[in-house]
Amino acid sequence: MSISLPKPELKGEKSLEECIYERESIRNFKDKIIEVEKISQILWATQGRKGEKRTVPSAGATYPLEIYVTLKDKGFFHYNIKTHSLQLITEDDLSKNLARASLDQYFIAEAYLNVIICAEFSRTTNRYGQRGVRYVFIEVGHSAQNIHLEVVALGLVSVPIGAFDDDMVKEALDLPKKIEPLYIIPIGYST
Ligand SMILES: Cc1cc2nc3c(=O)[nH]c(=O)nc-3n(C[C@H](O)[C@H](O)[C@H](O)COP(=O)(O)O)c2cc1C
């Protein structure tokens, strides 16, 4: 099963400066569904395709990032960048496991949407050696900041999560061996 996402909009209601000013880490989420148009917009900002390139820069255009999401009522998905769609992995709600793997930061399980930014390091280290590791970490920051700003533009809130046990997250989400989780971003409507 896959969910095709609507075409992203290039105009919003808030200016970039308002989004930068209003961005802050919010950890209280309403029990409310996020509309598919907004999910589409967030994933496009995270790693959306723009011809051969994407909405975030990448060292040597090696594009090491892979994006996964949990949707509270629908399950766990992989973002297909090429087709701008979500591919269902399991209908189980894995957000509780994700919260447990993240030092029990319970609000992760309360967010309607969690974006898990992962990487296959070898795509970049094959070209740049050890330096490529730094490039991947920098790239995750580009992607995450796009998410935080887009979220504000859409009237939602988010928080970046770096405190988690890598192996526990990999196990909780049953990620492929070569895919490393780097950042978790819970998103929802604020209470
Ligand atoms: C790399 C990184 C990791 C973070 N990890 C967590 C985390 O695990 N849990 C959490 O609640 N906040 C986390 N934060 C959010 C910070 O606590 C927050 O950005 C900081 O307190 C400043 O507040 P602001 O984001 O509202 O400006 C993280 C932020 C960064 C940049």
mmCIF file of C-alpha atoms and ligand atoms in Angstrom:
data_model
loop_
_atom_site.group_PDB
_atom_site.id
_atom_site.type_symbol
_atom_site.label_atom_id
_atom_site.label_comp_id
_atom_site.label_asym_id
_atom_site.label_seq_id
_atom_site.Cartn_x
_atom_site.Cartn_y
_atom_site.Cartn_z
ATOM 1 C CA MET A 1 0.000 0.000 0.000
ATOM 2 C CA SER A 2 1.191 3.487 -0.719
ATOM 3 C CA ILE A 3 -0.157 6.987 -0.119
ATOM 4 C CA SER A 4 0.465 9.376 -2.999
ATOM 5 C CA LEU A 5 1.056 12.873 -1.747
ATOM 6 C CA PRO A 6 -0.419 16.013 -3.335
ATOM 7 C CA LYS A 7 1.837 18.403 -5.226
ATOM 8 C CA PRO A 8 3.589 20.790 -2.821
ATOM 9 C CA GLU A 9 2.676 24.478 -2.805
ATOM 10 C CA LEU A 10 5.359 27.090 -3.381
ATOM 11 C CA LYS A 11 3.480 29.833 -1.537
ATOM 12 C CA GLY A 12 2.536 29.983 2.131
ATOM 13 C CA GLU A 13 0.760 32.347 4.493
ATOM 14 C CA LYS A 14 3.829 33.280 6.576
ATOM 15 C CA SER A 15 7.056 34.927 5.517
ATOM 16 C CA LEU A 16 10.342 33.080 5.946
ATOM 17 C CA GLU A 17 11.327 35.643 8.581
ATOM 18 C CA GLU A 18 8.151 34.949 10.593
ATOM 19 C CA CYS A 19 8.867 31.212 10.429
ATOM 20 C CA ILE A 20 12.451 31.708 11.640
ATOM 21 C CA TYR A 21 11.247 33.947 14.466
ATOM 22 C CA GLU A 22 8.390 31.675 15.573
ATOM 23 C CA ARG A 23 10.289 28.360 15.441
ATOM 24 C CA GLU A 24 10.755 26.832 18.862
ATOM 25 C CA SER A 25 10.808 23.361 20.383
ATOM 26 C CA ILE A 26 7.297 22.408 21.483
ATOM 27 C CA ARG A 27 6.663 19.055 23.135
ATOM 28 C CA ASN A 28 2.876 19.124 23.716
ATOM 29 C CA PHE A 29 0.774 17.733 20.916
ATOM 30 C CA LYS A 30 -2.986 17.662 20.392
ATOM 31 C CA ASP A 31 -4.606 14.340 19.520
ATOM 32 C CA LYS A 32 -5.407 15.589 16.029
ATOM 33 C CA ILE A 33 -4.753 14.281 12.531
ATOM 34 C CA ILE A 34 -2.416 16.260 10.257
ATOM 35 C CA GLU A 35 -3.911 16.777 6.795
ATOM 36 C CA VAL A 36 -2.222 14.934 3.914
ATOM 37 C CA GLU A 37 -1.493 18.277 2.190
ATOM 38 C CA LYS A 38 0.587 19.311 5.208
ATOM 39 C CA ILE A 39 2.385 15.944 5.395
ATOM 40 C CA SER A 40 3.192 16.331 1.718
ATOM 41 C CA GLN A 41 4.585 19.809 2.267
ATOM 42 C CA ILE A 42 6.754 18.656 5.206
ATOM 43 C CA LEU A 43 8.240 15.706 3.310
ATOM 44 C CA TRP A 44 8.916 17.880 0.286
ATOM 45 C CA ALA A 45 10.805 20.313 2.554
ATOM 46 C CA THR A 46 12.699 17.387 4.123
ATOM 47 C CA GLN A 47 14.040 15.810 0.956
ATOM 48 C CA GLY A 48 11.693 16.615 -1.939
ATOM 49 C CA ARG A 49 12.799 16.271 -5.513
ATOM 50 C CA LYS A 50 13.499 19.272 -7.762
ATOM 51 C CA GLY A 51 14.420 17.751 -11.096
ATOM 52 C CA GLU A 52 17.699 15.892 -10.533
ATOM 53 C CA LYS A 53 18.309 17.800 -7.299
ATOM 54 C CA ARG A 54 16.442 18.162 -4.006
ATOM 55 C CA THR A 55 15.156 20.813 -1.616
ATOM 56 C CA VAL A 56 18.303 20.393 0.542
ATOM 57 C CA PRO A 57 21.945 20.550 -0.545
ATOM 58 C CA SER A 58 24.062 17.391 -0.559
ATOM 59 C CA ALA A 59 27.859 16.982 -0.748
ATOM 60 C CA GLY A 60 28.613 16.004 -4.352
ATOM 61 C CA ALA A 61 24.875 15.330 -4.799
ATOM 62 C CA THR A 62 25.453 11.921 -3.176
ATOM 63 C CA TYR A 63 22.109 12.140 -1.308
ATOM 64 C CA PRO A 64 22.702 9.796 1.644
ATOM 65 C CA LEU A 65 19.437 10.546 3.487
ATOM 66 C CA GLU A 66 16.446 8.211 3.724
ATOM 67 C CA ILE A 67 13.244 9.422 5.340
ATOM 68 C CA TYR A 68 10.805 7.344 7.369
ATOM 69 C CA VAL A 69 7.620 8.467 9.120
ATOM 70 C CA THR A 70 5.166 7.234 11.692
ATOM 71 C CA LEU A 71 1.552 8.367 11.270
ATOM 72 C CA LYS A 72 -0.450 7.688 14.412
ATOM 73 C CA ASP A 73 -3.537 6.149 12.784
ATOM 74 C CA LYS A 74 -1.886 4.670 9.684
ATOM 75 C CA GLY A 75 1.448 3.045 10.559
ATOM 76 C CA PHE A 76 5.090 3.250 9.578
ATOM 77 C CA PHE A 77 6.167 4.366 6.094
ATOM 78 C CA HIS A 78 9.199 5.014 3.915
ATOM 79 C CA TYR A 79 9.166 8.246 1.893
ATOM 80 C CA ASN A 80 9.670 7.514 -1.798
ATOM 81 C CA ILE A 81 11.478 10.599 -3.045
ATOM 82 C CA LYS A 82 11.118 9.750 -6.730
ATOM 83 C CA THR A 83 7.346 9.410 -6.668
ATOM 84 C CA HIS A 84 6.663 11.753 -3.716
ATOM 85 C CA SER A 85 4.649 9.067 -1.963
ATOM 86 C CA LEU A 86 4.643 7.065 1.258
ATOM 87 C CA GLN A 87 5.232 3.307 1.068
ATOM 88 C CA LEU A 88 3.619 1.383 3.904
ATOM 89 C CA ILE A 89 6.017 -0.828 5.889
ATOM 90 C CA THR A 90 3.648 -1.827 8.681
ATOM 91 C CA GLU A 91 0.253 -0.693 9.946
ATOM 92 C CA ASP A 92 1.518 -1.045 13.536
ATOM 93 C CA ASP A 93 1.911 2.168 15.526
ATOM 94 C CA LEU A 94 5.661 2.100 16.218
ATOM 95 C CA SER A 95 5.739 5.507 17.897
ATOM 96 C CA LYS A 96 5.561 3.958 21.394
ATOM 97 C CA ASN A 97 8.642 1.837 20.625
ATOM 98 C CA LEU A 98 10.323 4.944 19.245
ATOM 99 C CA ALA A 99 9.588 6.859 22.463
ATOM 100 C CA ARG A 100 10.969 3.988 24.545
ATOM 101 C CA ALA A 101 14.149 3.932 22.430
ATOM 102 C CA SER A 102 14.475 7.697 22.985
ATOM 103 C CA LEU A 103 15.023 7.690 26.754
ATOM 104 C CA ASP A 104 11.249 7.420 27.275
ATOM 105 C CA GLN A 105 10.517 10.850 25.831
ATOM 106 C CA TYR A 106 6.801 9.996 25.914
ATOM 107 C CA PHE A 107 5.689 12.942 23.756
ATOM 108 C CA ILE A 108 7.148 11.142 20.708
ATOM 109 C CA ALA A 109 4.245 8.691 21.025
ATOM 110 C CA GLU A 110 1.758 11.579 21.254
ATOM 111 C CA ALA A 111 2.825 13.330 18.045
ATOM 112 C CA TYR A 112 0.618 12.503 15.059
ATOM 113 C CA LEU A 113 3.687 12.521 12.796
ATOM 114 C CA ASN A 114 7.297 11.568 13.504
ATOM 115 C CA VAL A 115 9.869 12.141 10.770
ATOM 116 C CA ILE A 116 12.908 9.898 11.244
ATOM 117 C CA ILE A 117 15.846 11.150 9.202
ATOM 118 C CA CYS A 118 18.234 8.288 8.475
ATOM 119 C CA ALA A 119 21.338 7.916 6.342
ATOM 120 C CA GLU A 120 23.242 5.358 4.324
ATOM 121 C CA PHE A 121 26.711 6.756 5.033
ATOM 122 C CA SER A 122 28.506 4.782 2.321
ATOM 123 C CA ARG A 123 26.822 6.799 -0.440
ATOM 124 C CA THR A 124 28.882 9.781 0.721
ATOM 125 C CA THR A 125 31.958 8.090 2.294
ATOM 126 C CA ASN A 126 32.541 6.052 -0.883
ATOM 127 C CA ARG A 127 33.329 9.360 -2.559
ATOM 128 C CA TYR A 128 34.815 11.407 0.298
ATOM 129 C CA GLY A 129 36.220 8.858 2.745
ATOM 130 C CA GLN A 130 36.066 9.741 6.445
ATOM 131 C CA ARG A 131 35.248 13.382 5.594
ATOM 132 C CA GLY A 132 31.959 12.110 4.199
ATOM 133 C CA VAL A 133 30.758 11.318 7.734
ATOM 134 C CA ARG A 134 30.908 15.033 8.551
ATOM 135 C CA TYR A 135 29.073 15.851 5.336
ATOM 136 C CA VAL A 136 26.212 13.498 6.212
ATOM 137 C CA PHE A 137 25.806 15.082 9.662
ATOM 138 C CA ILE A 138 25.779 18.566 8.136
ATOM 139 C CA GLU A 139 23.177 17.465 5.614
ATOM 140 C CA VAL A 140 20.858 16.131 8.308
ATOM 141 C CA GLY A 141 20.891 19.618 9.841
ATOM 142 C CA HIS A 142 19.862 21.189 6.552
ATOM 143 C CA SER A 143 16.980 18.780 6.251
ATOM 144 C CA ALA A 144 15.843 19.163 9.862
ATOM 145 C CA GLN A 145 15.859 22.945 9.751
ATOM 146 C CA ASN A 146 13.709 22.857 6.620
ATOM 147 C CA ILE A 147 11.243 20.702 8.548
ATOM 148 C CA HIS A 148 11.125 23.036 11.549
ATOM 149 C CA LEU A 149 10.513 26.101 9.386
ATOM 150 C CA GLU A 150 7.948 24.395 7.148
ATOM 151 C CA VAL A 151 6.115 23.180 10.254
ATOM 152 C CA VAL A 152 5.762 26.766 11.509
ATOM 153 C CA ALA A 153 4.570 27.879 8.070
ATOM 154 C CA LEU A 154 1.807 25.237 8.305
ATOM 155 C CA GLY A 155 0.641 26.199 11.807
ATOM 156 C CA LEU A 156 2.149 23.088 13.412
ATOM 157 C CA VAL A 157 4.861 22.570 16.040
ATOM 158 C CA SER A 158 7.899 20.303 16.316
ATOM 159 C CA VAL A 159 10.956 19.417 18.396
ATOM 160 C CA PRO A 160 14.266 17.888 17.267
ATOM 161 C CA ILE A 161 15.217 14.663 19.077
ATOM 162 C CA GLY A 162 18.851 13.615 19.208
ATOM 163 C CA ALA A 163 18.740 11.697 22.485
ATOM 164 C CA PHE A 164 18.012 8.101 21.565
ATOM 165 C CA ASP A 165 19.705 4.713 21.566
ATOM 166 C CA ASP A 166 20.686 4.034 17.939
ATOM 167 C CA ASP A 167 20.430 0.257 18.207
ATOM 168 C CA MET A 168 17.082 0.419 19.999
ATOM 169 C CA VAL A 169 15.672 2.727 17.303
ATOM 170 C CA LYS A 170 16.975 0.440 14.557
ATOM 171 C CA GLU A 171 15.341 -2.502 16.273
ATOM 172 C CA ALA A 172 12.094 -0.654 17.055
ATOM 173 C CA LEU A 173 11.678 0.319 13.395
ATOM 174 C CA ASP A 174 13.317 -2.815 11.945
ATOM 175 C CA LEU A 175 15.472 -0.608 9.706
ATOM 176 C CA PRO A 176 17.690 -2.162 7.003
ATOM 177 C CA LYS A 177 21.221 -2.888 8.325
ATOM 178 C CA LYS A 178 22.967 -0.147 6.328
ATOM 179 C CA ILE A 179 20.455 2.566 7.360
ATOM 180 C CA GLU A 180 21.387 4.609 10.450
ATOM 181 C CA PRO A 181 18.842 6.750 12.326
ATOM 182 C CA LEU A 182 20.190 10.270 12.936
ATOM 183 C CA TYR A 183 17.352 12.554 13.985
ATOM 184 C CA ILE A 184 13.734 12.145 15.052
ATOM 185 C CA ILE A 185 11.308 15.026 14.612
ATOM 186 C CA PRO A 186 7.897 14.705 16.290
ATOM 187 C CA ILE A 187 5.309 17.029 14.727
ATOM 188 C CA GLY A 188 1.727 17.913 15.539
ATOM 189 C CA TYR A 189 -0.791 20.578 16.418
ATOM 190 C CA SER A 190 0.089 22.338 19.645
ATOM 191 C CA THR A 191 -2.220 21.884 22.656
HETATM 192 C C1 LIG B 1 21.079 18.162 18.139
HETATM 193 C C2 LIG B 1 19.901 18.450 19.034
HETATM 194 C C3 LIG B 1 19.367 17.417 19.798
HETATM 195 C C4 LIG B 1 18.242 17.659 20.595
HETATM 196 N N1 LIG B 1 17.683 16.605 21.254
HETATM 197 C C5 LIG B 1 16.572 16.807 21.999
HETATM 198 C C6 LIG B 1 15.952 15.722 22.658
HETATM 199 O O1 LIG B 1 16.364 14.575 22.584
HETATM 200 N N2 LIG B 1 14.819 15.983 23.372
HETATM 201 C C7 LIG B 1 14.283 17.238 23.472
HETATM 202 O O2 LIG B 1 13.256 17.384 24.143
HETATM 203 N N3 LIG B 1 14.855 18.291 22.851
HETATM 204 C C8 LIG B 1 15.980 18.112 22.116
HETATM 205 N N4 LIG B 1 16.549 19.166 21.444
HETATM 206 C C9 LIG B 1 15.913 20.501 21.501
HETATM 207 C C10 LIG B 1 16.658 21.481 22.410
HETATM 208 O O3 LIG B 1 16.400 21.158 23.757
HETATM 209 C C11 LIG B 1 16.156 22.912 22.087
HETATM 210 O O4 LIG B 1 16.449 23.204 20.742
HETATM 211 C C12 LIG B 1 16.799 23.955 22.985
HETATM 212 O O5 LIG B 1 16.344 23.820 24.317
HETATM 213 C C13 LIG B 1 16.518 25.378 22.517
HETATM 214 O O6 LIG B 1 15.121 25.638 22.471
HETATM 215 P P1 LIG B 1 14.353 26.024 21.117
HETATM 216 O O7 LIG B 1 14.504 24.895 20.139
HETATM 217 O O8 LIG B 1 12.917 26.223 21.561
HETATM 218 O O9 LIG B 1 14.944 27.284 20.577
HETATM 219 C C14 LIG B 1 17.675 18.960 20.657
HETATM 220 C C15 LIG B 1 18.234 19.982 19.890
HETATM 221 C C16 LIG B 1 19.318 19.733 19.074
HETATM 222 C C17 LIG B 1 19.862 20.848 18.215
#
